[in-house]
mmCIF file of C-alpha atoms and ligand atoms in Angstrom:
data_model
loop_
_atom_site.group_PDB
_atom_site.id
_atom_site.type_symbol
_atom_site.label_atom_id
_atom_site.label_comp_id
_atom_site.label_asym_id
_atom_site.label_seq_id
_atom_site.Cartn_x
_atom_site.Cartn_y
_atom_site.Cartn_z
ATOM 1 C CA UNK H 26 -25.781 -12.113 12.583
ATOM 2 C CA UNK H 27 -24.022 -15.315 11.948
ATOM 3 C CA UNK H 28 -20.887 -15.820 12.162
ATOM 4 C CA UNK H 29 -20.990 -19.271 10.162
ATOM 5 C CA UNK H 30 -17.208 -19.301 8.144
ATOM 6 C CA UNK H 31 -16.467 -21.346 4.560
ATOM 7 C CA UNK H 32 -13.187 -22.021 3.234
ATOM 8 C CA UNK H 33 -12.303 -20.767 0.310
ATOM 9 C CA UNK H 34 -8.553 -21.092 -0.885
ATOM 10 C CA UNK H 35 -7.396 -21.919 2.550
ATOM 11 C CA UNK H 36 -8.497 -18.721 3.867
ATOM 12 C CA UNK H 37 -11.686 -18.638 6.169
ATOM 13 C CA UNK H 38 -14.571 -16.721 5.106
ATOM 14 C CA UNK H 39 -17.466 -15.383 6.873
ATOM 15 C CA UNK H 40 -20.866 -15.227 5.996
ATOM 16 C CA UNK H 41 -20.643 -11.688 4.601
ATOM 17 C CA UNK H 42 -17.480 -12.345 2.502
ATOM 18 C CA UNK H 43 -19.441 -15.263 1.048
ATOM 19 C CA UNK H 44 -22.331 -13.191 0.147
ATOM 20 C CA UNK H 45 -19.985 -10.586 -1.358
ATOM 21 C CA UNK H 46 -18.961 -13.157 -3.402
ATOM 22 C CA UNK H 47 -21.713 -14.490 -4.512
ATOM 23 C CA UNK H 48 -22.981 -11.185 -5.811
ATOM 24 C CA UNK H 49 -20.136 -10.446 -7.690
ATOM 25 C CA UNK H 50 -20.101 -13.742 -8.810
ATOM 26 C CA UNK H 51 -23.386 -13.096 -10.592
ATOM 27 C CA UNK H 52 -21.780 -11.012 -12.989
ATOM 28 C CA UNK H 53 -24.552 -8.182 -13.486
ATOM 29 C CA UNK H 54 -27.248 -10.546 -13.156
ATOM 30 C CA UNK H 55 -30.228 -10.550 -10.340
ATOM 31 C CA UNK H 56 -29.704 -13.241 -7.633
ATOM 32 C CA UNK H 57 -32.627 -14.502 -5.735
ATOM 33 C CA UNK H 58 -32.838 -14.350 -1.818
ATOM 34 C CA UNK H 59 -34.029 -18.003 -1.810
ATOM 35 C CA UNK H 60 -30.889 -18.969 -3.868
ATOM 36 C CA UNK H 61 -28.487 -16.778 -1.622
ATOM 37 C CA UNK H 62 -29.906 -18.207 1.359
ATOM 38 C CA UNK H 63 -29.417 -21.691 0.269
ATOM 39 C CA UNK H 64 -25.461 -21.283 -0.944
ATOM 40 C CA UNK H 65 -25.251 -19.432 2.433
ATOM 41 C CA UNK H 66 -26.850 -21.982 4.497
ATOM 42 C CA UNK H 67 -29.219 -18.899 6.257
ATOM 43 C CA UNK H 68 -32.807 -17.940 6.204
ATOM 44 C CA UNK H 69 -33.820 -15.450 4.119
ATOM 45 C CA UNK H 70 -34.288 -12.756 6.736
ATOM 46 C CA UNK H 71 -30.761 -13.070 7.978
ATOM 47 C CA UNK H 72 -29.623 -12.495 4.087
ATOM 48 C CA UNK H 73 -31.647 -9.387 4.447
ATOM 49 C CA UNK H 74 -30.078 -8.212 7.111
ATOM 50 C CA UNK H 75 -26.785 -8.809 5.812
ATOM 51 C CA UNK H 76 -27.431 -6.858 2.808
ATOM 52 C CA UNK H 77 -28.432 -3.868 4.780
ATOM 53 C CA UNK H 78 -25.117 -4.040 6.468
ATOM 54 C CA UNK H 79 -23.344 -4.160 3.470
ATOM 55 C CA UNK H 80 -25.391 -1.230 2.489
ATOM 56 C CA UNK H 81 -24.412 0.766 4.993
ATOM 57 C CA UNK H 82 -20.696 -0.214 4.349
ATOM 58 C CA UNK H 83 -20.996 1.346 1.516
ATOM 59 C CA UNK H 84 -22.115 -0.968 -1.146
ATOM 60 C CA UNK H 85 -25.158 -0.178 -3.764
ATOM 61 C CA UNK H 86 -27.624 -2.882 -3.582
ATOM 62 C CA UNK H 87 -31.011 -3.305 -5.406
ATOM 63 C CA UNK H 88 -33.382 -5.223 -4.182
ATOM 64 C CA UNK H 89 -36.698 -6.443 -6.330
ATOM 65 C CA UNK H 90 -39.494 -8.518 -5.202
ATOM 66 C CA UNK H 91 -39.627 -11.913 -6.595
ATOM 67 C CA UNK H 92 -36.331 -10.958 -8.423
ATOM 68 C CA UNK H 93 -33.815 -10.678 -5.351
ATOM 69 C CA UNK H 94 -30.394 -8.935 -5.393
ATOM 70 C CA UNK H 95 -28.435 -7.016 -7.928
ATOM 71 C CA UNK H 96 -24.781 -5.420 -6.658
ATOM 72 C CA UNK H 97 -24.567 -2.166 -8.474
ATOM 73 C CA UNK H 98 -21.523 -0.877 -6.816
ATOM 74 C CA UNK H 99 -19.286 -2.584 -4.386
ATOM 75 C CA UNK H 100 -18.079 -0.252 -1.645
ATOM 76 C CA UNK H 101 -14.437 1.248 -1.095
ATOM 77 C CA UNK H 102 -13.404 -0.802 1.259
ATOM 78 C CA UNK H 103 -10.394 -2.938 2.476
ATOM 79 C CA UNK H 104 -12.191 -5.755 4.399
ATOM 80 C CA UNK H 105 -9.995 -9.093 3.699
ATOM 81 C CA UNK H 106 -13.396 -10.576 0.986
ATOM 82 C CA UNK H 107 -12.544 -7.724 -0.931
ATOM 83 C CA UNK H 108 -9.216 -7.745 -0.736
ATOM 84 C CA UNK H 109 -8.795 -11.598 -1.392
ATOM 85 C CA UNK H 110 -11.482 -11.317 -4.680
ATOM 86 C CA UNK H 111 -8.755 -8.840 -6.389
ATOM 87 C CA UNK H 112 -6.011 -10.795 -5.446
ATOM 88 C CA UNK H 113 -3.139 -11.882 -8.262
ATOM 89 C CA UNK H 114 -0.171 -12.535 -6.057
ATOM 90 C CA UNK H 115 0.970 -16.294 -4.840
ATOM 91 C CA UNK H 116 2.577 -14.669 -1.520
ATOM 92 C CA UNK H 117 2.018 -11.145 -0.959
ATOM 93 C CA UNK H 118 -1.266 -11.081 1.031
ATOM 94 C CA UNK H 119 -1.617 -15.011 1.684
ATOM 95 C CA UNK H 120 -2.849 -13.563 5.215
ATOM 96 C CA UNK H 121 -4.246 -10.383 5.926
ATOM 97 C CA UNK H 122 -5.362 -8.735 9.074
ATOM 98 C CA UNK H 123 -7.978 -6.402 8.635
ATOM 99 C CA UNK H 124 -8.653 -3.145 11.310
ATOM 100 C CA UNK H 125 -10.683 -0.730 11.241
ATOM 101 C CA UNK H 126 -8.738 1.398 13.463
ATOM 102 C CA UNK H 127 -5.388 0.827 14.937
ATOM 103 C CA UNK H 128 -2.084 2.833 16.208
ATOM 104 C CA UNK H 129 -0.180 1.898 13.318
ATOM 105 C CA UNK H 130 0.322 -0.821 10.985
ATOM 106 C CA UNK H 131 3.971 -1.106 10.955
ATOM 107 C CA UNK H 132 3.278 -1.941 15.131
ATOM 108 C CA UNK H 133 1.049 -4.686 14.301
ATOM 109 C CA UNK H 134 3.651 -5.825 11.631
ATOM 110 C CA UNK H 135 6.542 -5.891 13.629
ATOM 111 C CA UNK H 136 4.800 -7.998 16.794
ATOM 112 C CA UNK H 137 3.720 -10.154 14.509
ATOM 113 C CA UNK H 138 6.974 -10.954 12.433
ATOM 114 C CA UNK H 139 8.668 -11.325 16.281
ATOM 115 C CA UNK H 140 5.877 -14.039 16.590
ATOM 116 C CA UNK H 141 6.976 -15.895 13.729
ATOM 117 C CA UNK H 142 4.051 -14.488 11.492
ATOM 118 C CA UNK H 143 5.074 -15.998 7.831
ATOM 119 C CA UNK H 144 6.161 -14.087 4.537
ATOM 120 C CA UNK H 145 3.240 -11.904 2.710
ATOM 121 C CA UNK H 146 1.199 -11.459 6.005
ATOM 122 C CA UNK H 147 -0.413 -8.014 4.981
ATOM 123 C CA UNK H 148 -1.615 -5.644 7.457
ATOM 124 C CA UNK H 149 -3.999 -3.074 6.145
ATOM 125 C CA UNK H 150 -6.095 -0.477 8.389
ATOM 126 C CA UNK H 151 -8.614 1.810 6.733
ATOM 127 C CA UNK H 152 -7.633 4.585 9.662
ATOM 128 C CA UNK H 153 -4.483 5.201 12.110
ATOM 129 C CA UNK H 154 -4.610 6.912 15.282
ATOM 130 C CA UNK H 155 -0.728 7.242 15.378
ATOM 131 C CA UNK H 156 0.473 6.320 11.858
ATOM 132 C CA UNK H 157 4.113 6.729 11.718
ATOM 133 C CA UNK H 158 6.805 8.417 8.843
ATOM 134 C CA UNK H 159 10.365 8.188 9.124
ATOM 135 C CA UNK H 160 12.396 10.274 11.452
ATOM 136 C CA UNK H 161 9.453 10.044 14.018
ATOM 137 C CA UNK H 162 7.028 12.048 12.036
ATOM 138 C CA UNK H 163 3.137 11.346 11.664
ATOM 139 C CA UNK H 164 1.583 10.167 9.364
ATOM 140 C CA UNK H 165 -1.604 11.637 8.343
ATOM 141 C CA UNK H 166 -4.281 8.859 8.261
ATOM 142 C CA UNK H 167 -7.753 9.628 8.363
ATOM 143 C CA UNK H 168 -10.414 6.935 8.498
ATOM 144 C CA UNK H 169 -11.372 5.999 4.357
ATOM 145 C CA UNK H 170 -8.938 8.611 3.356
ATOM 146 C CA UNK H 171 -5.632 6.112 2.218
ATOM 147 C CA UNK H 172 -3.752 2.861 2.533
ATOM 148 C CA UNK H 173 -2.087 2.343 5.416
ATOM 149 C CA UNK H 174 -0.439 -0.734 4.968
ATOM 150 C CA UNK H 175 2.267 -2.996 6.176
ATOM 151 C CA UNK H 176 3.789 -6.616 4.858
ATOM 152 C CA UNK H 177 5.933 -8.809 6.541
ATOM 153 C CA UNK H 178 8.388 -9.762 4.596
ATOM 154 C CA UNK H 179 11.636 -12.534 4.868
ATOM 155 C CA UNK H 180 14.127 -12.157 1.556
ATOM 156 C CA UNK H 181 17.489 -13.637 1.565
ATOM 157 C CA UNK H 182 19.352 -11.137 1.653
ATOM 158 C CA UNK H 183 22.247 -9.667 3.791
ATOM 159 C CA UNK H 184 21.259 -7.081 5.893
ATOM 160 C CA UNK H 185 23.345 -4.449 3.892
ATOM 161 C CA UNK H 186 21.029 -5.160 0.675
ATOM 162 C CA UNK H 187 17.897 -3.627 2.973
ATOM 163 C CA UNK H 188 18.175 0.010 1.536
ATOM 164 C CA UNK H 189 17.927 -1.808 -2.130
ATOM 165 C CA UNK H 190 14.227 -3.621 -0.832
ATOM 166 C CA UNK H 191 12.848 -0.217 -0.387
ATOM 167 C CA UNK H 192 14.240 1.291 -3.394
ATOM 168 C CA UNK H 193 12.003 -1.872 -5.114
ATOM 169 C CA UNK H 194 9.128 -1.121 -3.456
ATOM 170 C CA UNK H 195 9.404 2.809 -4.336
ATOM 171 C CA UNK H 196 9.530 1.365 -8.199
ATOM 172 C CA UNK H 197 6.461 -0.782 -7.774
ATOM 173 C CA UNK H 198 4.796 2.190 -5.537
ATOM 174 C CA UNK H 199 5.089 4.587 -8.649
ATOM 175 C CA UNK H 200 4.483 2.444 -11.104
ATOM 176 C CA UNK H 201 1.109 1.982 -9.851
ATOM 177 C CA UNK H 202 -0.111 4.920 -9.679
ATOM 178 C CA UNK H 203 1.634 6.272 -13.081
ATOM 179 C CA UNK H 204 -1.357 4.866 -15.564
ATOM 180 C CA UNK H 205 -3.594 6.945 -12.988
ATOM 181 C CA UNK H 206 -1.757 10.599 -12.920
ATOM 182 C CA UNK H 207 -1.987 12.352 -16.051
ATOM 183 C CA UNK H 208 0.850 14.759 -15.215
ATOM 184 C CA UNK H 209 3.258 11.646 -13.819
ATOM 185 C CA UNK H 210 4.476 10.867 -10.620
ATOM 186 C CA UNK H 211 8.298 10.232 -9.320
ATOM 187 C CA UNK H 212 10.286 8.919 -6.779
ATOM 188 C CA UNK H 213 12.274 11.342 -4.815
ATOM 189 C CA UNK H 214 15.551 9.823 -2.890
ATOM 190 C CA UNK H 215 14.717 7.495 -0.948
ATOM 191 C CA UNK H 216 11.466 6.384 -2.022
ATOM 192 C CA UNK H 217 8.671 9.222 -1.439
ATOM 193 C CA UNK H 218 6.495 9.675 -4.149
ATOM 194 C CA UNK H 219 5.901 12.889 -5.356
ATOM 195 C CA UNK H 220 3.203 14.334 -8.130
ATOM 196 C CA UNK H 221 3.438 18.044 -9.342
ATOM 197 C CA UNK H 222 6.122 18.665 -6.376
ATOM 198 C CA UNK H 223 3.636 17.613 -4.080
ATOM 199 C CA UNK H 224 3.865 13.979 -1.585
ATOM 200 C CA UNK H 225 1.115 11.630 -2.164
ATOM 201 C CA UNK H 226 2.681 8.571 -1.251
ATOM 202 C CA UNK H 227 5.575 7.318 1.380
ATOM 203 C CA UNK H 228 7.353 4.383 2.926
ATOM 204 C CA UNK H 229 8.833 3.547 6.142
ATOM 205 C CA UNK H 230 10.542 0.320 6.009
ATOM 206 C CA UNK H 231 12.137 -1.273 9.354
ATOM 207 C CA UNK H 232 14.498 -3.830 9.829
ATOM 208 C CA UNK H 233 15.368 -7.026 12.163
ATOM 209 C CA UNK H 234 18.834 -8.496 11.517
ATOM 210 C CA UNK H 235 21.280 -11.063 12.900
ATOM 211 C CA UNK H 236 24.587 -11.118 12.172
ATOM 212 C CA UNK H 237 24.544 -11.612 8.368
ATOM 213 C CA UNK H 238 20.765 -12.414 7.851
ATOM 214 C CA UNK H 239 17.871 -10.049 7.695
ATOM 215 C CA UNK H 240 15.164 -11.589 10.434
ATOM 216 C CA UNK H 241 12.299 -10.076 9.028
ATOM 217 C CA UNK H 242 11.571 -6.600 7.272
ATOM 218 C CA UNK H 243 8.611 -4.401 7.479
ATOM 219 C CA UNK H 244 7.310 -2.802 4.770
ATOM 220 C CA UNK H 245 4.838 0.170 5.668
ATOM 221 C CA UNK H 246 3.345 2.048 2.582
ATOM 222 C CA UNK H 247 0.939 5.258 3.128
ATOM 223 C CA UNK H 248 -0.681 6.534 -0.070
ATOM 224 C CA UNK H 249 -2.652 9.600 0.076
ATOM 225 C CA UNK H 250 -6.042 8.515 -1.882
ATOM 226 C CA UNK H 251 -9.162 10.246 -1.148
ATOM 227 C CA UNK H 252 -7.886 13.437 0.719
ATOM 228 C CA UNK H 253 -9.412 16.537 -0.422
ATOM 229 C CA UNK H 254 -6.528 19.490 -0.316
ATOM 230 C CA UNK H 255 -9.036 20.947 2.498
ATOM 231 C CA UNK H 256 -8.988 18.175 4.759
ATOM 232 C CA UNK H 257 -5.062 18.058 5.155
ATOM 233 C CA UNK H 258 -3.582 19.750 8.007
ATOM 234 C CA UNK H 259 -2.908 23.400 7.680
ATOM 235 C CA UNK H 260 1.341 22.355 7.666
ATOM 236 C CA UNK H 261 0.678 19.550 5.258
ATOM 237 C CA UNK H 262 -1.344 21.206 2.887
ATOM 238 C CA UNK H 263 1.545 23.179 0.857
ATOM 239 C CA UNK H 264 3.452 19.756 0.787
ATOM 240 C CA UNK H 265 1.079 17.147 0.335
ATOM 241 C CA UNK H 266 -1.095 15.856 -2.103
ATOM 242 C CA UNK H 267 -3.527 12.609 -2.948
ATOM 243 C CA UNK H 268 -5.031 10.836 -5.547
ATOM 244 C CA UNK H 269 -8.245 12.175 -5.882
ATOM 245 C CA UNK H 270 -6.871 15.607 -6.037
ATOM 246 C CA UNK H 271 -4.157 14.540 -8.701
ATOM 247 C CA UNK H 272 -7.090 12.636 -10.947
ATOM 248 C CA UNK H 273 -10.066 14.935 -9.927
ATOM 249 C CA UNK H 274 -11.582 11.362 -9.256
ATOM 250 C CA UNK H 275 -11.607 9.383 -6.037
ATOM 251 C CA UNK H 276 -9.342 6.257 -5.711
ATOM 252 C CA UNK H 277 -10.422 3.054 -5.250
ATOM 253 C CA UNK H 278 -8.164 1.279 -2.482
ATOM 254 C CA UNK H 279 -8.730 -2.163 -3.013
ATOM 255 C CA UNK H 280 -7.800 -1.651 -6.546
ATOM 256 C CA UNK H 281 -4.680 0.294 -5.994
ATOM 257 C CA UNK H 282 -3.768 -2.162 -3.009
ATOM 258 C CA UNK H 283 -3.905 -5.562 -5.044
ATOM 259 C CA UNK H 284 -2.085 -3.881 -8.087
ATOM 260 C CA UNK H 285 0.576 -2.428 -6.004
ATOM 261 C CA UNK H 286 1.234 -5.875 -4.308
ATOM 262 C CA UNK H 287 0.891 -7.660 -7.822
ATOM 263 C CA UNK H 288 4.077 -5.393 -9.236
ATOM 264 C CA UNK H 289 5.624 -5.390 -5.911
ATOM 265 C CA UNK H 290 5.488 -9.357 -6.030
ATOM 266 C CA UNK H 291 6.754 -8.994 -9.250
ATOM 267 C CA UNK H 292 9.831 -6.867 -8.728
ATOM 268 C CA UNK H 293 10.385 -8.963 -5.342
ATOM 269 C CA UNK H 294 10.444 -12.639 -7.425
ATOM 270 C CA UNK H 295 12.935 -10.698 -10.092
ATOM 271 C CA UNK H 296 15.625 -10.098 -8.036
ATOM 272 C CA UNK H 297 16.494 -14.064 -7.343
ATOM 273 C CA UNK H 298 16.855 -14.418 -11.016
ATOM 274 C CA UNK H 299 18.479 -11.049 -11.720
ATOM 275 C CA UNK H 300 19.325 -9.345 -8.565
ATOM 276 C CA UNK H 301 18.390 -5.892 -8.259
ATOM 277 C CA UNK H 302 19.920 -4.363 -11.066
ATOM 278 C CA UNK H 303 16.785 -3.741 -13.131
ATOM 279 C CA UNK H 304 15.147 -2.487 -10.132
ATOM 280 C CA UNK H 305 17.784 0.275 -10.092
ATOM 281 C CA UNK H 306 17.589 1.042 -13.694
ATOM 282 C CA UNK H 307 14.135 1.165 -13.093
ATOM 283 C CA UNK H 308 14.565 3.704 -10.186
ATOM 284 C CA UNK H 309 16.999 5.415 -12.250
ATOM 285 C CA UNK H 310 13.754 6.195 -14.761
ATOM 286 C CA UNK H 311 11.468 7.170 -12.305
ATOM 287 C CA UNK H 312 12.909 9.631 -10.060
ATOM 288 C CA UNK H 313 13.481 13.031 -10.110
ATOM 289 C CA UNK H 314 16.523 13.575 -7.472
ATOM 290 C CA UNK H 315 19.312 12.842 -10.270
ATOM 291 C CA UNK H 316 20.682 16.244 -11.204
ATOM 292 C CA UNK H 317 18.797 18.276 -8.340
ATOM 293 C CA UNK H 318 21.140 20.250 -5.930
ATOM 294 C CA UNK H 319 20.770 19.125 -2.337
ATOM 295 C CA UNK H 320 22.185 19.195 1.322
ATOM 296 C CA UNK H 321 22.640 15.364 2.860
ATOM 297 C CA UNK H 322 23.585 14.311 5.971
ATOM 298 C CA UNK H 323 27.298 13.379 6.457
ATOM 299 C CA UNK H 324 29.110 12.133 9.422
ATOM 300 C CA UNK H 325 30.941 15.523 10.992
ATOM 301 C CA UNK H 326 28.426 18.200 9.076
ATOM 302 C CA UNK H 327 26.055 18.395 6.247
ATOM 303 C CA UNK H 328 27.600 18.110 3.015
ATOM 304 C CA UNK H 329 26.050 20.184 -0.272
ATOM 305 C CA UNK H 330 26.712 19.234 -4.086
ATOM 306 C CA UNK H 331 24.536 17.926 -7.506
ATOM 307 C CA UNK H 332 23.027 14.787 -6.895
ATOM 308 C CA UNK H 333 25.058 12.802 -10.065
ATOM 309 C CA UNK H 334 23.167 9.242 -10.028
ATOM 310 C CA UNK H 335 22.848 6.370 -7.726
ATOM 311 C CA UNK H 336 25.071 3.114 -8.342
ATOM 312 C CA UNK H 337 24.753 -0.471 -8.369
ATOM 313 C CA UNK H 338 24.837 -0.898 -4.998
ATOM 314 C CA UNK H 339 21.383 1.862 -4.334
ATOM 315 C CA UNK H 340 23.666 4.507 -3.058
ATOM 316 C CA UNK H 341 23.318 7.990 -4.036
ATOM 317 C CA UNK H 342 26.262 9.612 -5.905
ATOM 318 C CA UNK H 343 26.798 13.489 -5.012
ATOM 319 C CA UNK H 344 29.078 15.869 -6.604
ATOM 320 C CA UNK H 345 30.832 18.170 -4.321
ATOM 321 C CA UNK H 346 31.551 21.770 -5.224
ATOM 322 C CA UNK H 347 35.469 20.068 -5.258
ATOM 323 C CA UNK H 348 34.793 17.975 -7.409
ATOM 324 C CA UNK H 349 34.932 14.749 -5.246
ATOM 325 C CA UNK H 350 31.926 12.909 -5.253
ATOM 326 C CA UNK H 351 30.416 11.106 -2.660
ATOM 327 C CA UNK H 352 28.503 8.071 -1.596
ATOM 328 C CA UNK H 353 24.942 8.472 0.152
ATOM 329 C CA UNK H 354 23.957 5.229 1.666
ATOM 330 C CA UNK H 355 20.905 6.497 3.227
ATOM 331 C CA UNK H 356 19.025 9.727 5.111
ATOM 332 C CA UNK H 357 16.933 12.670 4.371
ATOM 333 C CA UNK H 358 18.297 15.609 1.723
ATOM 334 C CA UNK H 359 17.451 18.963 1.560
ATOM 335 C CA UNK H 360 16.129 20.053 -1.708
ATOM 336 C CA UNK H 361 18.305 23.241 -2.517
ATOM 337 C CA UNK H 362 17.186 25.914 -4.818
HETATM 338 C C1 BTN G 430 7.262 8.528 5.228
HETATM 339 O O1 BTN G 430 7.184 8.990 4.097
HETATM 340 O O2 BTN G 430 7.714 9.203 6.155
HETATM 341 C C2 BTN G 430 6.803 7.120 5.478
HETATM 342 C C3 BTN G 430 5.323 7.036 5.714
HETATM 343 C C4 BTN G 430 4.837 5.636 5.967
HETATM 344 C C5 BTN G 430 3.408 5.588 6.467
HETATM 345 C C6 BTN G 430 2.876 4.191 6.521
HETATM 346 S S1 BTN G 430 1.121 4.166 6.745
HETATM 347 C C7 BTN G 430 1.163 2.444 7.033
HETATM 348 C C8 BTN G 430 2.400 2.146 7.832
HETATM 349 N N1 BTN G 430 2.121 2.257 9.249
HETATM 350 C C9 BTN G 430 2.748 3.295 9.809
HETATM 351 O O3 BTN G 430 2.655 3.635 10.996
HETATM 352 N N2 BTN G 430 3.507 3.904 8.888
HETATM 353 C C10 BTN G 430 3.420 3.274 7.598
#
């Protein structure tokens, strides 16, 4: 196959990503072989053999003689051509590594942003052999089955406004997949996303500070997309729940991806002209933790009350059985009945 690589918006393309391209590009018309081999610079035969490939990737490809090529379906997947062609951000995904397979995302992520890897770099994998949740858990991450992602991201921000970045990217995480979800979804303290009282989506955001600076921040995002309740883990399947099992239709990930990083790009630009206080009225609408009674984490032992709102600052307000109320910065709470 070759491995000949155009540029296209800075980026580097490869042959493939070029043809994928051009097929789309033709809009629902046929595309002859001799014209694809020409834009491509190939012979004909080694367009052929590229379209089988992207057959069995997953795309739906006629072929006629005399009339060429017609894309009838693009495939489901999160190769950087398809990525890139959906694209509407101006930094969010300026680079992305693509891999098949890999530990986890947020890994990748972080040894890149220690290597000086810029702002936007997006790291998407369409499996994980040992996807990670917060407090050390797994997350569940079978090949075709979700987005695992991670960016890399820089904001100017002092490092006690983290907690606030991943309250924005809970917001732009629900508000994608609201238009989707008949029944609705919401965002349960921090920033899981739950549908029907079930998970579908999380995020496990680390941090790299200095002294008053945030280094770099990772922002991993795991949304449950094509996941049959049957193919969950036996412990998961009570507690966790996808998209295609929400819609009763499968997801398309490249689709949910590049919206998700247009509204997170979105929120992200906001908060230099108005800080994060719509994000938090915004969180505010979307979640379903105000008024729920819950057990949190508190420095000598667990501490139980209403959950009363969150303030300007992202911290959880709880109300105490004494009436005091009290501030959760961050943590895990126990839904109480
Ligand atoms: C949670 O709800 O516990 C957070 C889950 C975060 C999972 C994502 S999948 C992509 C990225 N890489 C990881 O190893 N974890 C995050």
């Amino acid at each position: 196959m070759s491995q000949r690589r155009a540029r296209s918006g800075g980026e580097t393309l490869n042959t493939r990503d070029q043809l994928v391209i051009h097929l789309k590009g033709a809009k629902g018309q046929w595309v002859s072989g001799e014209a694809l081999s020409r834009k491509l610079d190939i012979t004909r035969a080694a367009v052929w053999k590229h379209i089988c490939r992207l057959r069995e990737e997953g795309y739906v490809i006629d072929s006629y003689p005399r009339k060429g090529y017609f894309l009838r379906a693009a495939a489901d997947s999160l190769l950087p051509g398809e990525i890139r062609h959906g694209l509407r951000t101006r930094c969010l995904g300026c680079r992305i590594e693509y891999r098949h397979e890999v530990d986890s995302t947020n890994r990748i992520a972080k040894e890149l942003a220690m290597g000086g890897e810029p702002e936007g770099t997006l790291i998407v994998a369409d499996s994980q052999t040992g996807g990670r949740g917060r407090k050390g858990r797994a997350w569940f991450s079978p090949p075709g089955g979700g987005l695992y992602l991670s960016l890399i991201l820089r904001p100017s921000l002092h490092p006690v406004e983290a907690p606030k970045m991943t309250l924005l990217a809970g917001v732009a995480l629900a508000e994608t997949l609201l238009p989707f979800i008949p029944t609705g979804v919401s965002i349960r303290w921090p920033n899981d996303i739950y549908s029907r009282g079930k998970k579908i989506a999380g995020i496990l955001m680390e941090v790299a500070t200095e002294i008053d600076t945030i280094d770099y921040m990772v922002l991993g995002v795991g949304l449950n997309v094509n996941i049959p309740r049957e193919d969950f883990p036996a412990e998961l399947r009570r507690r966790a729940t996808s998209f295609v099992s929400e819609t009763g239709v499968p997801g398309r990930r490249v689709e949910l991806l590049t919206d998700f990083l247009s509204r997170l790009e979105e929120w992200y630009l906001g908060i230099d002209k108005k800080g994060f206080s719509p994000v938090i009225e915004r969180w505010r609408e979307l979640t379903d933790t105000i008024g729920k009674r819950v057990r949190a984490a508190w420095p000598d032992q667990p501490v139980q009350g209403i959950v009363v709102g969150i303030d300007e600052d992202g911290t959880l307000l709880l109300e105490c059985p004494d009436g005091s109320v009290r501030r959760i910065l961050s943590g895990e709470l126990e839904y109480l009945k």
